[in-house]
GROMACS .gro file of C-alpha atoms in nm:
model
  308
    1UNK     CA    1   5.664   5.404  11.460
    2UNK     CA    2   5.721   5.151  11.738
    3UNK     CA    3   6.012   4.927  11.826
    4UNK     CA    4   6.345   4.886  12.001
    5UNK     CA    5   6.704   4.931  11.890
    6UNK     CA    6   7.041   4.831  12.033
    7UNK     CA    7   7.277   5.129  12.032
    8UNK     CA    8   7.612   5.101  11.854
    9UNK     CA    9   7.951   5.180  12.000
   10UNK     CA   10   8.043   5.549  12.004
   11UNK     CA   11   8.250   5.662  11.707
   12UNK     CA   12   8.380   5.962  11.898
   13UNK     CA   13   8.508   5.730  12.170
   14UNK     CA   14   8.667   5.459  11.957
   15UNK     CA   15   8.877   5.688  11.735
   16UNK     CA   16   9.099   5.824  12.017
   17UNK     CA   17   9.101   5.476  12.172
   18UNK     CA   18   9.245   5.335  11.850
   19UNK     CA   19   9.510   5.607  11.856
   20UNK     CA   20   9.586   5.530  12.222
   21UNK     CA   21   9.667   5.170  12.128
   22UNK     CA   22   9.989   5.305  11.974
   23UNK     CA   23  10.116   5.376  12.325
   24UNK     CA   24  10.151   5.007  12.416
   25UNK     CA   25  10.406   4.757  12.288
   26UNK     CA   26  10.167   4.471  12.214
   27UNK     CA   27   9.815   4.382  12.099
   28UNK     CA   28   9.524   4.596  12.217
   29UNK     CA   29   9.173   4.465  12.150
   30UNK     CA   30   8.871   4.694  12.131
   31UNK     CA   31   8.516   4.554  12.115
   32UNK     CA   32   8.176   4.706  12.033
   33UNK     CA   33   8.338   4.900  11.747
   34UNK     CA   34   8.099   5.039  11.482
   35UNK     CA   35   8.179   4.949  11.120
   36UNK     CA   36   8.212   5.300  10.979
   37UNK     CA   37   8.424   5.477  10.721
   38UNK     CA   38   8.594   5.674  10.999
   39UNK     CA   39   8.703   5.363  11.192
   40UNK     CA   40   8.838   5.215  10.868
   41UNK     CA   41   9.022   5.540  10.792
   42UNK     CA   42   9.181   5.539  11.137
   43UNK     CA   43   9.277   5.174  11.088
   44UNK     CA   44   9.446   5.263  10.757
   45UNK     CA   45   9.633   5.550  10.921
   46UNK     CA   46   9.754   5.327  11.204
   47UNK     CA   47   9.869   5.065  10.953
   48UNK     CA   48  10.086   5.328  10.783
   49UNK     CA   49  10.288   5.352  11.105
   50UNK     CA   50  10.370   4.983  11.075
   51UNK     CA   51  10.123   4.863  11.335
   52UNK     CA   52   9.919   4.557  11.243
   53UNK     CA   53   9.541   4.601  11.247
   54UNK     CA   54   9.281   4.325  11.235
   55UNK     CA   55   8.926   4.438  11.160
   56UNK     CA   56   8.674   4.178  11.275
   57UNK     CA   57   8.380   4.405  11.352
   58UNK     CA   58   8.252   4.462  11.611
   59UNK     CA   59   8.602   4.383  11.741
   60UNK     CA   60   8.937   4.515  11.625
   61UNK     CA   61   9.290   4.438  11.738
   62UNK     CA   62   9.595   4.661  11.701
   63UNK     CA   63   9.950   4.531  11.744
   64UNK     CA   64  10.167   4.838  11.801
   65UNK     CA   65  10.486   4.639  11.863
   66UNK     CA   66  10.581   4.677  11.496
   67UNK     CA   67  10.551   5.057  11.461
   68UNK     CA   68  10.835   5.195  11.248
   69UNK     CA   69  10.693   5.502  11.069
   70UNK     CA   70  10.612   5.807  11.280
   71UNK     CA   71  10.413   5.994  11.015
   72UNK     CA   72  10.049   6.063  10.929
   73UNK     CA   73  10.012   6.179  10.565
   74UNK     CA   74   9.781   6.455  10.445
   75UNK     CA   75   9.594   6.216  10.213
   76UNK     CA   76   9.439   6.046  10.516
   77UNK     CA   77   9.433   6.327  10.772
   78UNK     CA   78   9.237   6.553  10.535
   79UNK     CA   79   8.955   6.298  10.517
   80UNK     CA   80   8.903   6.285  10.894
   81UNK     CA   81   9.003   6.549  11.148
   82UNK     CA   82   9.020   6.287  11.424
   83UNK     CA   83   9.332   6.148  11.251
   84UNK     CA   84   9.523   6.420  11.437
   85UNK     CA   85   9.476   6.213  11.753
   86UNK     CA   86   9.783   6.009  11.661
   87UNK     CA   87  10.014   6.305  11.736
   88UNK     CA   88   9.999   6.269  12.115
   89UNK     CA   89  10.064   5.894  12.141
   90UNK     CA   90  10.334   5.884  11.870
   91UNK     CA   91  10.523   6.178  12.021
   92UNK     CA   92  10.474   6.046  12.374
   93UNK     CA   93  10.603   5.697  12.299
   94UNK     CA   94  10.867   5.756  12.031
   95UNK     CA   95  10.986   6.113  12.096
   96UNK     CA   96  10.908   6.252  11.751
   97UNK     CA   97  10.624   6.270  11.502
   98UNK     CA   98  10.540   6.412  11.160
   99UNK     CA   99  10.166   6.467  11.136
  100UNK     CA  100   9.979   6.655  10.865
  101UNK     CA  101   9.769   6.950  10.971
  102UNK     CA  102   9.400   6.870  10.905
  103UNK     CA  103   9.374   7.177  10.683
  104UNK     CA  104   9.709   7.138  10.510
  105UNK     CA  105   9.895   7.466  10.449
  106UNK     CA  106   9.595   7.693  10.512
  107UNK     CA  107   9.680   8.032  10.666
  108UNK     CA  108   9.517   8.176  10.975
  109UNK     CA  109   9.422   8.030  11.313
  110UNK     CA  110   9.425   7.651  11.316
  111UNK     CA  111   9.179   7.430  11.505
  112UNK     CA  112   9.475   7.234  11.646
  113UNK     CA  113   9.656   7.533  11.799
  114UNK     CA  114   9.541   7.424  12.149
  115UNK     CA  115   9.716   7.091  12.093
  116UNK     CA  116  10.041   7.245  11.971
  117UNK     CA  117  10.069   7.514  12.239
  118UNK     CA  118  10.012   7.258  12.513
  119UNK     CA  119  10.276   7.024  12.370
  120UNK     CA  120  10.523   7.313  12.358
  121UNK     CA  121  10.455   7.377  12.729
  122UNK     CA  122  10.546   7.012  12.784
  123UNK     CA  123  10.885   7.065  12.623
  124UNK     CA  124  10.816   6.963  12.264
  125UNK     CA  125  10.987   7.139  11.976
  126UNK     CA  126  10.711   7.219  11.725
  127UNK     CA  127  10.783   7.325  11.368
  128UNK     CA  128  10.537   7.372  11.085
  129UNK     CA  129  10.665   7.282  10.740
  130UNK     CA  130  10.470   7.237  10.419
  131UNK     CA  131  10.145   7.162  10.599
  132UNK     CA  132  10.299   6.921  10.850
  133UNK     CA  133  10.363   6.938  11.224
  134UNK     CA  134  10.718   6.829  11.302
  135UNK     CA  135  10.730   6.753  11.673
  136UNK     CA  136  11.026   6.634  11.879
  137UNK     CA  137  11.083   6.566  12.247
  138UNK     CA  138  11.314   6.293  12.381
  139UNK     CA  139  11.064   6.270  12.666
  140UNK     CA  140  10.783   6.513  12.732
  141UNK     CA  141  10.771   6.669  13.077
  142UNK     CA  142  10.472   6.743  13.293
  143UNK     CA  143  10.325   7.092  13.289
  144UNK     CA  144  10.022   7.294  13.400
  145UNK     CA  145   9.791   7.350  13.104
  146UNK     CA  146   9.474   7.554  13.085
  147UNK     CA  147   9.252   7.544  12.779
  148UNK     CA  148   9.061   7.862  12.690
  149UNK     CA  149   8.784   7.630  12.569
  150UNK     CA  150   8.718   7.268  12.679
  151UNK     CA  151   8.831   7.116  12.350
  152UNK     CA  152   8.760   6.744  12.319
  153UNK     CA  153   9.037   6.691  12.064
  154UNK     CA  154   9.301   6.884  12.256
  155UNK     CA  155   9.209   6.719  12.585
  156UNK     CA  156   9.240   6.374  12.428
  157UNK     CA  157   9.568   6.446  12.255
  158UNK     CA  158   9.733   6.593  12.563
  159UNK     CA  159   9.610   6.307  12.780
  160UNK     CA  160   9.779   6.058  12.547
  161UNK     CA  161  10.097   6.266  12.535
  162UNK     CA  162  10.110   6.326  12.911
  163UNK     CA  163  10.045   5.973  13.030
  164UNK     CA  164  10.409   5.872  12.964
  165UNK     CA  165  10.566   6.215  13.025
  166UNK     CA  166  10.804   6.271  13.315
  167UNK     CA  167  10.644   6.435  13.615
  168UNK     CA  168  10.289   6.558  13.664
  169UNK     CA  169  10.064   6.724  13.406
  170UNK     CA  170   9.756   6.918  13.513
  171UNK     CA  171   9.483   7.005  13.263
  172UNK     CA  172   9.242   7.280  13.366
  173UNK     CA  173   8.915   7.334  13.178
  174UNK     CA  174   8.942   6.987  13.026
  175UNK     CA  175   8.655   6.847  12.820
  176UNK     CA  176   8.420   6.633  13.030
  177UNK     CA  177   8.252   6.438  12.750
  178UNK     CA  178   8.188   6.066  12.817
  179UNK     CA  179   8.422   5.987  12.530
  180UNK     CA  180   8.708   6.163  12.711
  181UNK     CA  181   8.613   5.985  13.033
  182UNK     CA  182   8.642   5.652  12.854
  183UNK     CA  183   8.981   5.748  12.709
  184UNK     CA  184   9.098   5.819  13.064
  185UNK     CA  185   8.961   5.484  13.178
  186UNK     CA  186   9.146   5.307  12.897
  187UNK     CA  187   9.475   5.483  12.972
  188UNK     CA  188   9.441   5.396  13.341
  189UNK     CA  189   9.366   5.035  13.251
  190UNK     CA  190   9.686   5.035  13.044
  191UNK     CA  191   9.882   5.141  13.352
  192UNK     CA  192   9.841   5.518  13.343
  193UNK     CA  193   9.774   5.729  13.650
  194UNK     CA  194   9.503   5.986  13.575
  195UNK     CA  195   9.304   6.153  13.852
  196UNK     CA  196   8.988   6.361  13.826
  197UNK     CA  197   8.832   6.145  13.554
  198UNK     CA  198   8.494   6.287  13.452
  199UNK     CA  199   8.576   6.638  13.578
  200UNK     CA  200   8.720   6.949  13.415
  201UNK     CA  201   9.044   6.923  13.613
  202UNK     CA  202   9.268   6.629  13.528
  203UNK     CA  203   9.595   6.533  13.692
  204UNK     CA  204   9.822   6.293  13.507
  205UNK     CA  205  10.115   6.129  13.683
  206UNK     CA  206  10.350   6.018  13.405
  207UNK     CA  207  10.458   5.654  13.388
  208UNK     CA  208  10.741   5.498  13.190
  209UNK     CA  209  10.536   5.259  12.979
  210UNK     CA  210  10.187   5.124  12.918
  211UNK     CA  211  10.055   4.775  12.852
  212UNK     CA  212   9.802   4.655  12.592
  213UNK     CA  213   9.444   4.594  12.709
  214UNK     CA  214   9.103   4.460  12.606
  215UNK     CA  215   8.826   4.720  12.636
  216UNK     CA  216   8.470   4.771  12.510
  217UNK     CA  217   8.346   5.099  12.360
  218UNK     CA  218   8.067   5.290  12.535
  219UNK     CA  219   7.731   5.333  12.354
  220UNK     CA  220   7.692   5.623  12.111
  221UNK     CA  221   7.490   5.893  12.287
  222UNK     CA  222   7.425   6.082  11.961
  223UNK     CA  223   7.280   5.773  11.793
  224UNK     CA  224   7.075   5.708  12.105
  225UNK     CA  225   6.948   6.065  12.111
  226UNK     CA  226   6.852   6.053  11.744
  227UNK     CA  227   6.630   5.747  11.799
  228UNK     CA  228   6.476   5.898  12.112
  229UNK     CA  229   6.379   6.217  11.929
  230UNK     CA  230   6.231   6.008  11.647
  231UNK     CA  231   6.026   5.817  11.903
  232UNK     CA  232   5.900   6.139  12.060
  233UNK     CA  233   5.787   6.251  11.715
  234UNK     CA  234   5.644   5.933  11.571
  235UNK     CA  235   5.533   5.685  11.837
  236UNK     CA  236   5.729   5.477  12.084
  237UNK     CA  237   6.096   5.379  12.081
  238UNK     CA  238   6.307   5.185  12.328
  239UNK     CA  239   6.683   5.208  12.311
  240UNK     CA  240   6.886   4.931  12.469
  241UNK     CA  241   7.245   4.897  12.583
  242UNK     CA  242   7.281   5.267  12.646
  243UNK     CA  243   7.397   5.479  12.941
  244UNK     CA  244   7.106   5.704  13.048
  245UNK     CA  245   7.325   5.943  13.248
  246UNK     CA  246   7.500   6.038  12.922
  247UNK     CA  247   7.160   6.150  12.788
  248UNK     CA  248   7.048   6.361  13.084
  249UNK     CA  249   7.028   6.695  12.901
  250UNK     CA  250   6.819   6.546  12.619
  251UNK     CA  251   6.591   6.349  12.851
  252UNK     CA  252   6.514   6.666  13.047
  253UNK     CA  253   6.411   6.846  12.727
  254UNK     CA  254   6.201   6.551  12.609
  255UNK     CA  255   6.023   6.546  12.944
  256UNK     CA  256   5.959   6.921  12.918
  257UNK     CA  257   5.809   6.867  12.571
  258UNK     CA  258   5.545   6.637  12.717
  259UNK     CA  259   5.709   6.315  12.602
  260UNK     CA  260   5.674   6.019  12.836
  261UNK     CA  261   6.024   5.909  12.936
  262UNK     CA  262   6.089   5.581  13.117
  263UNK     CA  263   6.448   5.519  13.227
  264UNK     CA  264   6.594   5.185  13.332
  265UNK     CA  265   6.950   5.083  13.419
  266UNK     CA  266   7.073   5.054  13.059
  267UNK     CA  267   6.767   5.140  12.852
  268UNK     CA  268   6.530   5.428  12.783
  269UNK     CA  269   6.178   5.423  12.637
  270UNK     CA  270   6.002   5.731  12.503
  271UNK     CA  271   5.637   5.760  12.399
  272UNK     CA  272   5.501   6.044  12.190
  273UNK     CA  273   5.249   6.268  12.367
  274UNK     CA  274   5.067   6.321  12.038
  275UNK     CA  275   5.122   6.696  12.046
  276UNK     CA  276   5.479   6.802  12.129
  277UNK     CA  277   5.517   7.117  12.338
  278UNK     CA  278   5.770   7.380  12.230
  279UNK     CA  279   6.087   7.392  12.439
  280UNK     CA  280   6.372   7.643  12.428
  281UNK     CA  281   6.727   7.521  12.455
  282UNK     CA  282   7.087   7.628  12.412
  283UNK     CA  283   7.347   7.381  12.291
  284UNK     CA  284   7.661   7.352  12.500
  285UNK     CA  285   7.958   7.133  12.573
  286UNK     CA  286   7.889   6.828  12.789
  287UNK     CA  287   7.700   6.797  13.017
  288UNK     CA  288   7.490   7.045  12.820
  289UNK     CA  289   7.267   6.966  12.522
  290UNK     CA  290   7.491   6.834  12.242
  291UNK     CA  291   7.531   7.035  11.923
  292UNK     CA  292   7.522   6.709  11.726
  293UNK     CA  293   7.155   6.670  11.824
  294UNK     CA  294   7.056   7.024  11.729
  295UNK     CA  295   6.928   6.936  11.380
  296UNK     CA  296   6.718   6.648  11.513
  297UNK     CA  297   6.571   6.871  11.783
  298UNK     CA  298   6.482   7.139  11.527
  299UNK     CA  299   6.288   6.874  11.333
  300UNK     CA  300   6.107   6.783  11.654
  301UNK     CA  301   6.023   7.145  11.734
  302UNK     CA  302   5.900   7.210  11.378
  303UNK     CA  303   5.571   7.037  11.466
  304UNK     CA  304   5.555   7.149  11.829
  305UNK     CA  305   5.277   7.363  11.966
  306UNK     CA  306   5.407   7.718  12.007
  307UNK     CA  307   5.740   7.876  11.920
  308UNK     CA  308   6.081   7.774  12.043
   0.00000   0.00000   0.00000
């Protein structure tokens, strides 16, 4: 196998960015958007609120000046957990929200408990009724929040809720993924005041309102990593329009496996060594080796010399 590929926009970045567009009274345009079922599902969910969405892939526009329904129904939220991202911006801008829990009425610990506990610390009244989160807060207030785990979803939701809250919100042990970094960049471009972008400690100075923007989605590091691993296995692959620093953990492992790795400003080329060496690794949150590349790496190690 030999060739080059241009990397698509990151799905895990664009979904919270689409939700963040609900914070501004006007038309937000997002480019380099991948045409996926998940982006179409998020578009459908946003349209339910009354916002107007134009899908002209790879560009979409969202006019949130017409929002009138502050609800996300179970029928859509159940199909995509990222739908829960709309809670923060709807509550932050309009003071109330009715959002289905991703798992409906299921008993036991919920994956969104981090989100709800943090919103309560910010002054929100949270009630659970028939599988829905009923949240109210005339205006959220800043608070000090520490996550037990650096949850990407909770970090994103609280960022979007806190950006228009009164006072200062501090998030300790925040997720550091590039997708969260881009969400911070977007919110700042809209007029937000977020400090510590790219670190695990974020400080958000609440502002009264945000403005619509035009922004491009970062490249998908998981798609990029998948092609790089394939190249290490089968020949030579060059990936273009990527951000090599987002791939550091993978590139280090590929180098350790004997793969030739050539890095340029916005491209990476890998060449198979013929016989891959076995390499041990442990998946971890960013900047560690991503769990979403674990299966691909196992395939790579299945033909490696030695055990891993």
